[in-house]
Short mmCIF file of C-alpha atoms and ligand atoms in Angstrom, two decimals:
data_model
loop_
_atom_site.label_atom_id
_atom_site.label_comp_id
_atom_site.label_asym_id
_atom_site.label_seq_id
_atom_site.Cartn_x
_atom_site.Cartn_y
_atom_site.Cartn_z
CA MET A 188 121.39 59.50 219.23
CA LYS A 189 118.61 60.64 216.97
CA LEU A 190 117.98 64.37 216.33
CA GLU A 191 114.63 65.50 217.69
CA ARG A 192 114.67 69.31 217.77
CA VAL A 193 117.06 72.13 217.10
CA GLU A 194 116.41 75.58 218.41
CA ILE A 195 118.27 78.81 217.53
CA VAL A 196 118.36 81.46 220.24
CA HIS A 197 119.50 84.84 219.14
CA VAL A 198 121.01 86.78 222.07
CA ALA A 199 122.44 90.25 222.58
CA ILE A 200 124.55 91.00 225.59
CA PRO A 201 126.10 94.40 226.25
CA LEU A 202 129.90 94.48 226.58
CA VAL A 203 131.26 96.22 229.67
CA THR A 204 133.51 98.30 227.39
CA PRO A 205 133.62 98.77 223.63
CA PHE A 206 136.18 96.58 221.85
CA ARG A 207 137.96 98.22 218.97
CA THR A 208 140.09 96.31 216.48
CA SER A 209 141.63 97.25 213.16
CA TYR A 210 138.34 96.36 211.45
CA GLY A 211 135.72 97.88 213.69
CA THR A 212 134.18 98.50 217.14
CA MET A 213 132.03 96.04 219.00
CA THR A 214 129.71 97.18 221.87
CA THR A 215 127.44 94.16 222.14
CA LYS A 216 127.88 90.41 221.90
CA ASP A 217 125.18 89.77 219.23
CA THR A 218 125.07 86.19 218.12
CA PHE A 219 123.04 82.93 218.57
CA LEU A 220 123.12 79.88 220.74
CA LEU A 221 122.21 76.51 219.30
CA HIS A 222 120.19 74.11 221.42
CA VAL A 223 120.14 70.54 220.14
CA VAL A 224 117.73 68.02 221.61
CA THR A 225 118.26 64.34 220.86
CA ASP A 226 116.44 61.22 222.12
CA THR A 227 119.12 60.76 224.81
CA ALA A 228 120.55 64.21 225.75
CA GLU A 229 120.57 67.91 225.00
CA GLY A 230 123.50 70.12 223.97
CA TRP A 231 124.35 73.78 223.64
CA SER A 232 126.80 75.77 221.64
CA GLU A 233 127.49 79.35 220.64
CA PHE A 234 128.09 80.72 217.10
CA ALA A 235 131.35 82.62 217.19
CA ALA A 236 131.05 85.29 214.55
CA ASP A 237 129.19 88.57 214.49
CA PRO A 238 126.19 90.06 212.64
CA GLU A 239 128.64 91.54 209.95
CA PRO A 240 131.36 89.63 208.19
CA LEU A 241 134.23 91.82 209.36
CA TYR A 242 136.46 89.42 211.18
CA CYS A 243 135.70 86.53 208.84
CA SER A 244 133.32 85.84 205.90
CA GLU A 245 130.69 84.25 208.06
CA PHE A 246 127.95 86.12 209.85
CA VAL A 247 124.95 85.55 212.10
CA ALA A 248 122.06 85.67 209.53
CA GLY A 249 124.08 83.72 206.95
CA ALA A 250 124.91 81.01 209.41
CA GLU A 251 121.32 80.52 210.34
CA ILE A 252 120.45 79.80 206.68
CA VAL A 253 123.45 77.48 206.29
CA LEU A 254 122.36 75.50 209.36
CA ARG A 255 118.68 75.40 208.44
CA ASP A 256 118.97 74.57 204.75
CA PHE A 257 122.23 72.56 204.43
CA LEU A 258 123.68 71.26 207.75
CA LEU A 259 120.64 70.29 209.71
CA PRO A 260 118.84 68.37 206.97
CA ARG A 261 122.00 66.21 206.61
CA ALA A 262 122.30 65.76 210.41
CA ALA A 263 118.64 64.80 210.61
CA ALA A 264 119.06 62.21 207.84
CA LEU A 265 121.76 60.33 209.74
CA PRO A 266 120.59 56.95 211.06
CA VAL A 267 122.92 57.53 214.04
CA LEU A 268 123.65 61.10 215.08
CA ASP A 269 127.08 61.46 216.68
CA THR A 270 130.15 63.55 215.90
CA ALA A 271 131.82 60.68 214.05
CA HIS A 272 129.00 60.55 211.47
CA LEU A 273 128.21 64.28 211.56
CA ALA A 274 131.65 65.44 210.36
CA PRO A 275 131.61 63.57 207.00
CA ALA A 276 128.01 64.59 206.45
CA MET A 277 128.79 68.28 206.87
CA GLU A 278 131.97 68.05 204.76
CA LYS A 279 129.77 68.07 201.57
CA THR A 280 128.97 71.67 202.40
CA LYS A 281 131.97 73.77 201.51
CA GLY A 282 133.48 76.33 203.91
CA HIS A 283 131.18 77.74 206.70
CA GLU A 284 133.48 76.36 209.45
CA LEU A 285 131.91 78.52 212.12
CA ALA A 286 128.36 77.35 211.39
CA LYS A 287 129.63 73.78 211.32
CA ALA A 288 131.38 74.27 214.55
CA ALA A 289 128.23 75.49 216.21
CA LEU A 290 126.33 72.34 215.19
CA GLU A 291 129.22 69.96 215.96
CA THR A 292 129.74 71.43 219.37
CA ALA A 293 126.11 71.21 220.39
CA VAL A 294 125.99 67.53 219.18
CA LEU A 295 129.25 66.79 220.95
CA ASP A 296 127.88 68.35 224.19
CA ALA A 297 124.86 66.11 223.95
CA GLU A 298 126.87 63.05 223.08
CA LEU A 299 129.34 63.47 225.93
CA ARG A 300 126.49 64.19 228.37
CA SER A 301 124.87 61.02 227.26
CA TYR A 302 127.83 59.08 228.60
CA GLY A 303 128.84 61.45 231.37
CA MET A 304 132.23 62.47 229.98
CA PRO A 305 133.62 66.10 230.32
CA LEU A 306 134.93 67.62 227.13
CA ALA A 307 138.29 68.16 228.77
CA THR A 308 138.69 64.35 229.30
CA TYR A 309 137.48 63.63 225.75
CA LEU A 310 140.03 66.07 224.27
CA GLY A 311 142.88 64.84 226.45
CA ALA A 312 143.36 67.83 228.76
CA VAL A 313 146.31 67.74 231.04
CA ARG A 314 145.54 70.85 233.25
CA GLU A 315 142.80 71.61 235.76
CA ARG A 316 143.18 75.39 235.35
CA VAL A 317 144.56 77.50 232.61
CA PRO A 318 146.41 80.83 232.65
CA ALA A 319 144.37 83.70 231.35
CA GLY A 320 145.56 86.37 228.92
CA VAL A 321 143.55 89.43 227.95
CA SER A 322 143.11 91.10 224.59
CA VAL A 323 143.10 94.89 224.87
CA GLY A 324 141.41 96.89 222.09
CA ILE A 325 142.59 100.04 220.33
CA LYS A 326 142.11 103.15 222.53
CA GLU A 327 141.68 106.83 221.96
CA THR A 328 144.86 107.67 223.87
CA ILE A 329 148.00 106.02 225.20
CA GLY A 330 146.87 107.09 228.65
CA ASP A 331 143.62 105.18 228.34
CA LEU A 332 145.48 102.16 227.13
CA LEU A 333 147.93 102.23 230.06
CA ASP A 334 144.97 102.54 232.51
CA ASP A 335 143.33 99.56 231.01
CA VAL A 336 146.44 97.42 231.01
CA GLU A 337 147.14 98.36 234.63
CA GLY A 338 143.61 97.38 235.57
CA TYR A 339 143.87 93.97 233.91
CA LEU A 340 147.29 93.30 235.44
CA GLY A 341 145.79 94.27 238.83
CA GLN A 342 143.09 91.62 238.29
CA GLY A 343 145.77 88.99 237.71
CA TYR A 344 145.91 88.53 233.96
CA VAL A 345 149.20 86.87 233.10
CA ARG A 346 149.60 88.06 229.55
CA ILE A 347 148.53 91.20 227.57
CA LYS A 348 147.66 91.27 223.88
CA LEU A 349 147.37 94.68 222.24
CA LYS A 350 145.22 95.19 219.15
CA ILE A 351 147.26 97.19 216.60
CA GLU A 352 146.69 98.90 213.26
CA PRO A 353 148.77 101.31 211.12
CA GLY A 354 149.08 104.38 213.31
CA TRP A 355 148.55 102.49 216.55
CA ASP A 356 151.52 100.06 216.86
CA LEU A 357 155.01 101.11 217.86
CA GLU A 358 153.87 103.83 220.34
CA PRO A 359 151.40 101.83 222.35
CA VAL A 360 153.78 98.88 222.49
CA ARG A 361 156.65 101.05 223.59
CA ALA A 362 154.48 102.80 226.27
CA VAL A 363 153.34 99.46 227.67
CA ARG A 364 156.87 98.19 227.76
CA GLU A 365 158.19 101.37 229.40
CA ARG A 366 155.48 101.36 232.04
CA PHE A 367 155.17 97.63 232.85
CA GLY A 368 158.65 96.33 232.07
CA ALA A 369 160.37 94.01 229.79
CA GLU A 370 159.21 90.90 231.70
CA LEU A 371 155.50 91.36 230.93
CA PRO A 372 154.36 88.70 228.47
CA LEU A 373 153.13 90.89 225.65
CA GLN A 374 151.90 90.25 222.10
CA VAL A 375 150.04 92.13 219.38
CA ASP A 376 147.28 91.37 216.91
CA ALA A 377 146.79 93.28 213.66
CA ASN A 378 143.81 91.38 212.30
CA THR A 379 145.19 91.56 208.64
CA ALA A 380 145.81 95.39 208.78
CA TYR A 381 149.27 95.45 207.14
CA THR A 382 150.87 94.49 203.86
CA LEU A 383 154.38 93.25 203.00
CA ALA A 384 155.30 96.82 202.15
CA ASP A 385 155.09 97.41 205.93
CA ALA A 386 157.82 94.84 206.68
CA GLU A 387 160.47 97.36 207.62
CA HIS A 388 158.05 99.14 209.87
CA LEU A 389 156.86 95.96 211.55
CA ARG A 390 160.52 94.96 212.07
CA ARG A 391 160.84 97.86 214.49
CA LEU A 392 158.58 95.82 216.86
CA ASP A 393 161.45 93.40 217.26
CA GLU A 394 163.10 95.60 219.85
CA PHE A 395 160.19 95.08 222.26
CA GLY A 396 160.60 91.35 222.75
CA LEU A 397 157.02 90.40 221.90
CA LEU A 398 155.81 86.85 222.26
CA LEU A 399 154.33 87.05 218.78
CA ILE A 400 152.64 89.23 216.11
CA GLU A 401 149.23 87.80 215.19
CA GLU A 402 147.88 87.79 211.59
CA PRO A 403 149.66 90.96 210.38
CA LEU A 404 148.86 90.45 206.67
CA ALA A 405 145.93 89.51 204.46
CA GLU A 406 143.98 86.39 205.44
CA ASN A 407 145.12 83.16 203.71
CA ASN A 408 148.25 84.69 202.21
CA LEU A 409 150.67 82.13 203.69
CA TYR A 410 153.36 83.08 201.19
CA ALA A 411 153.42 86.74 202.33
CA HIS A 412 153.40 85.75 205.95
CA ALA A 413 156.41 83.49 205.25
CA ARG A 414 158.20 86.37 203.49
CA LEU A 415 157.52 88.63 206.51
CA GLN A 416 158.66 86.05 208.95
CA GLN A 417 162.07 85.99 207.20
CA ARG A 418 162.42 89.64 208.01
CA LEU A 419 161.14 89.64 211.63
CA ALA A 420 162.68 88.25 214.77
CA THR A 421 159.23 88.37 216.42
CA PRO A 422 157.41 85.06 215.82
CA VAL A 423 154.47 85.37 213.40
CA CYS A 424 151.27 83.74 214.70
CA LEU A 425 148.36 82.97 212.40
CA ASP A 426 144.75 83.26 213.30
CA GLU A 427 142.38 84.14 210.36
CA SER A 428 144.52 82.17 207.86
CA LEU A 429 144.29 78.80 209.54
CA HIS A 430 141.08 77.02 208.68
CA ASN A 431 142.04 73.37 209.39
CA ALA A 432 144.92 71.19 210.35
CA ARG A 433 146.09 70.96 206.71
CA ASP A 434 146.46 74.76 206.50
CA THR A 435 148.32 74.60 209.75
CA ALA A 436 150.73 71.97 208.49
CA SER A 437 151.42 73.96 205.28
CA ALA A 438 151.94 77.20 207.30
CA ILE A 439 154.43 75.53 209.59
CA ALA A 440 156.25 73.85 206.71
CA MET A 441 156.56 77.20 204.91
CA ASP A 442 157.62 79.00 208.04
CA ALA A 443 154.58 81.24 207.62
CA CYS A 444 154.04 81.03 211.37
CA ARG A 445 156.02 80.03 214.43
CA VAL A 446 153.01 80.09 216.77
CA VAL A 447 149.47 78.92 216.24
CA ASN A 448 146.27 80.51 217.50
CA VAL A 449 143.59 77.83 217.50
CA LYS A 450 139.99 78.90 217.60
CA PRO A 451 137.71 75.91 217.44
CA ALA A 452 135.01 77.82 215.56
CA ARG A 453 137.41 78.99 212.95
CA VAL A 454 138.52 75.39 212.11
CA GLY A 455 135.05 73.83 212.15
CA GLY A 456 134.89 72.49 215.70
CA TYR A 457 136.73 70.91 218.57
CA LEU A 458 137.64 67.72 216.68
CA GLU A 459 139.56 69.66 214.07
CA ALA A 460 140.94 71.99 216.71
CA ARG A 461 142.45 68.99 218.44
CA ARG A 462 144.07 68.04 215.09
CA VAL A 463 145.38 71.56 214.66
CA HIS A 464 146.81 71.39 218.10
CA ASP A 465 148.39 67.91 217.35
CA VAL A 466 150.06 69.00 214.13
CA ALA A 467 151.56 72.09 215.66
CA HIS A 468 152.56 70.34 218.90
CA ALA A 469 154.25 67.57 216.85
CA HIS A 470 156.34 70.23 215.21
CA GLY A 471 157.26 71.87 218.43
CA VAL A 472 155.24 74.97 217.56
CA PRO A 473 153.48 76.61 220.55
CA VAL A 474 149.70 76.74 220.47
CA TRP A 475 147.26 78.95 222.35
CA CYS A 476 143.44 79.13 222.39
CA GLY A 477 142.05 82.33 220.84
CA GLY A 478 138.78 83.98 221.71
CA MET A 479 135.71 85.50 220.04
CA LEU A 480 134.40 87.35 223.08
CA GLU A 481 132.33 84.30 223.88
CA THR A 482 129.68 84.03 226.47
CA GLY A 483 130.05 81.26 229.09
CA ILE A 484 128.62 78.79 226.54
CA GLY A 485 131.56 79.38 224.16
CA ARG A 486 134.11 79.93 226.88
CA ALA A 487 133.58 76.65 228.70
CA PRO A 488 134.70 74.44 225.83
CA ASN A 489 137.59 76.73 224.96
CA LEU A 490 138.99 76.26 228.41
CA ALA A 491 139.04 72.52 227.85
CA LEU A 492 140.95 72.96 224.64
CA ALA A 493 143.36 75.40 226.37
CA ALA A 494 144.22 72.58 228.83
CA LEU A 495 145.79 70.43 226.10
CA PRO A 496 149.57 69.73 226.37
CA GLY A 497 150.60 71.81 223.43
CA CYS A 498 148.74 74.93 224.58
CA THR A 499 151.90 76.37 226.19
CA LEU A 500 151.05 80.07 225.89
CA PRO A 501 148.20 81.78 227.76
CA GLY A 502 145.02 82.19 225.66
CA ASP A 503 142.46 84.92 225.05
CA THR A 504 140.37 83.02 227.62
CA SER A 505 139.54 85.83 229.96
CA ALA A 506 137.07 85.85 232.84
CA SER A 507 133.33 86.60 232.19
CA SER A 508 133.75 90.01 233.82
CA ARG A 509 136.22 91.03 231.06
CA TYR A 510 133.32 91.16 228.67
CA PHE A 511 129.97 91.19 230.53
CA ALA A 512 128.41 92.68 233.68
CA GLU A 513 126.27 89.50 233.58
CA ASP A 514 127.12 86.31 231.67
CA ILE A 515 124.55 83.87 230.29
CA THR A 516 126.04 80.99 232.39
CA GLU A 517 127.55 80.94 235.83
CA PRO A 518 130.41 83.43 235.46
CA PHE A 519 134.02 82.28 234.95
CA VAL A 520 136.07 84.00 237.69
CA LEU A 521 139.78 84.64 237.52
CA VAL A 522 141.66 83.05 240.48
CA ASP A 523 145.33 83.85 240.71
CA GLY A 524 145.45 84.62 236.98
CA HIS A 525 143.74 81.32 235.97
CA LEU A 526 140.36 80.00 235.02
CA PRO A 527 139.13 76.53 236.02
CA VAL A 528 138.63 73.93 233.31
CA PRO A 529 135.03 72.71 233.47
CA ARG A 530 134.82 69.16 234.87
CA SER A 531 131.07 68.38 234.39
CA PRO A 532 129.91 66.22 231.46
CA GLY A 533 129.91 67.79 227.99
CA ILE A 534 130.89 71.39 227.79
CA GLY A 535 130.14 71.53 231.50
CA VAL A 536 127.82 74.58 231.54
CA ALA A 537 124.32 75.51 230.38
CA PRO A 538 122.54 78.81 230.09
CA LEU A 539 120.94 80.14 233.28
CA PRO A 540 117.15 80.32 232.43
CA GLY A 541 116.73 83.87 233.78
CA ALA A 542 119.78 85.34 232.02
CA LEU A 543 118.84 83.54 228.85
CA ARG A 544 115.37 84.99 228.90
CA ARG A 545 116.64 88.52 229.48
CA PHE A 546 119.24 88.40 226.72
CA THR A 547 117.13 86.56 224.11
CA LYS A 548 115.97 88.63 221.08
CA GLU A 549 114.35 85.82 219.07
CA ARG A 550 114.06 82.03 219.21
CA ARG A 551 113.16 79.91 216.25
CA GLU A 552 112.87 76.12 215.70
CA LEU A 553 115.35 75.22 213.01
CA TYR A 554 114.41 71.55 212.97
CA GLY A 555 111.57 69.38 214.42
CA ALA A 556 108.75 70.40 216.84
O1 SMG B 691 137.64 86.72 223.28
O2 SMG B 691 138.94 87.92 224.54
C1 SMG B 691 138.40 87.67 223.45
C2 SMG B 691 138.76 88.45 222.22
C3 SMG B 691 140.08 88.09 221.67
O3 SMG B 691 141.17 89.65 220.30
C4 SMG B 691 140.37 88.71 220.43
N1 SMG B 691 139.74 88.22 219.32
O4 SMG B 691 141.42 88.36 216.18
O5 SMG B 691 141.82 87.28 217.90
C5 SMG B 691 141.17 88.05 217.34
C6 SMG B 691 140.00 88.67 217.99
C7 SMG B 691 138.82 88.38 217.11
C8 SMG B 691 137.47 88.72 217.70
S1 SMG B 691 137.09 90.35 217.67
C9 SMG B 691 135.41 90.42 217.56
MG1 MG B 692 143.38 87.34 216.15
#
């Protein structure tokens, strides 16, 4: 393929309910889609981070510059544009995994469409549908939380993840356990809100039989996570700290995590995500696919990844209605607690023209035209 045109489409889609984490509250999905046009096919992707660098160091406006000034010129200079050549060309730019993932995914979508292969087949998916978990934000009251969890369980979600922070941890977990029972698959995510000094406090979570505690300590501090794991029975799961398969191998070797959250964007794309999966799976460490409140454009490829053999825990791959009254693609609908793995070529979906028009804030040509 040869790169002809790249368009960036900034979109803003209201969330059906505000999503509060230990680092802030989100009310709108405000990001960009990347539309890559080559001489043989077109591809789409979604940038996973937010306008502010709160979850990770990357952010919407910064990623646009990285793409425009560093990644796209290198992609355009390739005699042959495909993911095999793109990855080494992007490697020269340090970091910026989420921006790289956006470009690689759009190119991969075009590439796979050009030979009619679904992403799930390309990655080696072994399932046609995947169980859906749901991530529940921090609430004003325990009563609000219990109402939300009850609603999600009523819809069929098979696993609940509670966002926690100091002051909102033991009580909400206890309340959910008491109300919904010991059998409910339940886990928590602190988004780096604690320190090792909280180890004794976090150990009190052990009595609730959680599947895992996600990213309790500072990002990239594998040593501290390993120290914490020694003191907890609850498996530590890393999210923010794992940027590639090498980090994942180190974390597993150090016993800094016993479960792996793989987010393709966070590790630079689906090719590296597959390697993260492989390294964890080879060590017998369970993997699950994380989420960044994606629109259908980001959700579709995540479902393909979630269908890999090592993804043995339900992911944060919820239905479109969990996030949006109207999605930018055909909505993903929960059936019996599961979502279907897309089976059309590439990522298997594209934006619906009407929805795309309504949600678009700005479009710019980043390359060509
Ligand atoms: O996509 O359902 C989703 C959200 C899952 O909790 C979720 N994501 O740290 O795992 C995480 C958070 C990060 C995104 S919050 C904007
Ligand atoms: Mg997380």
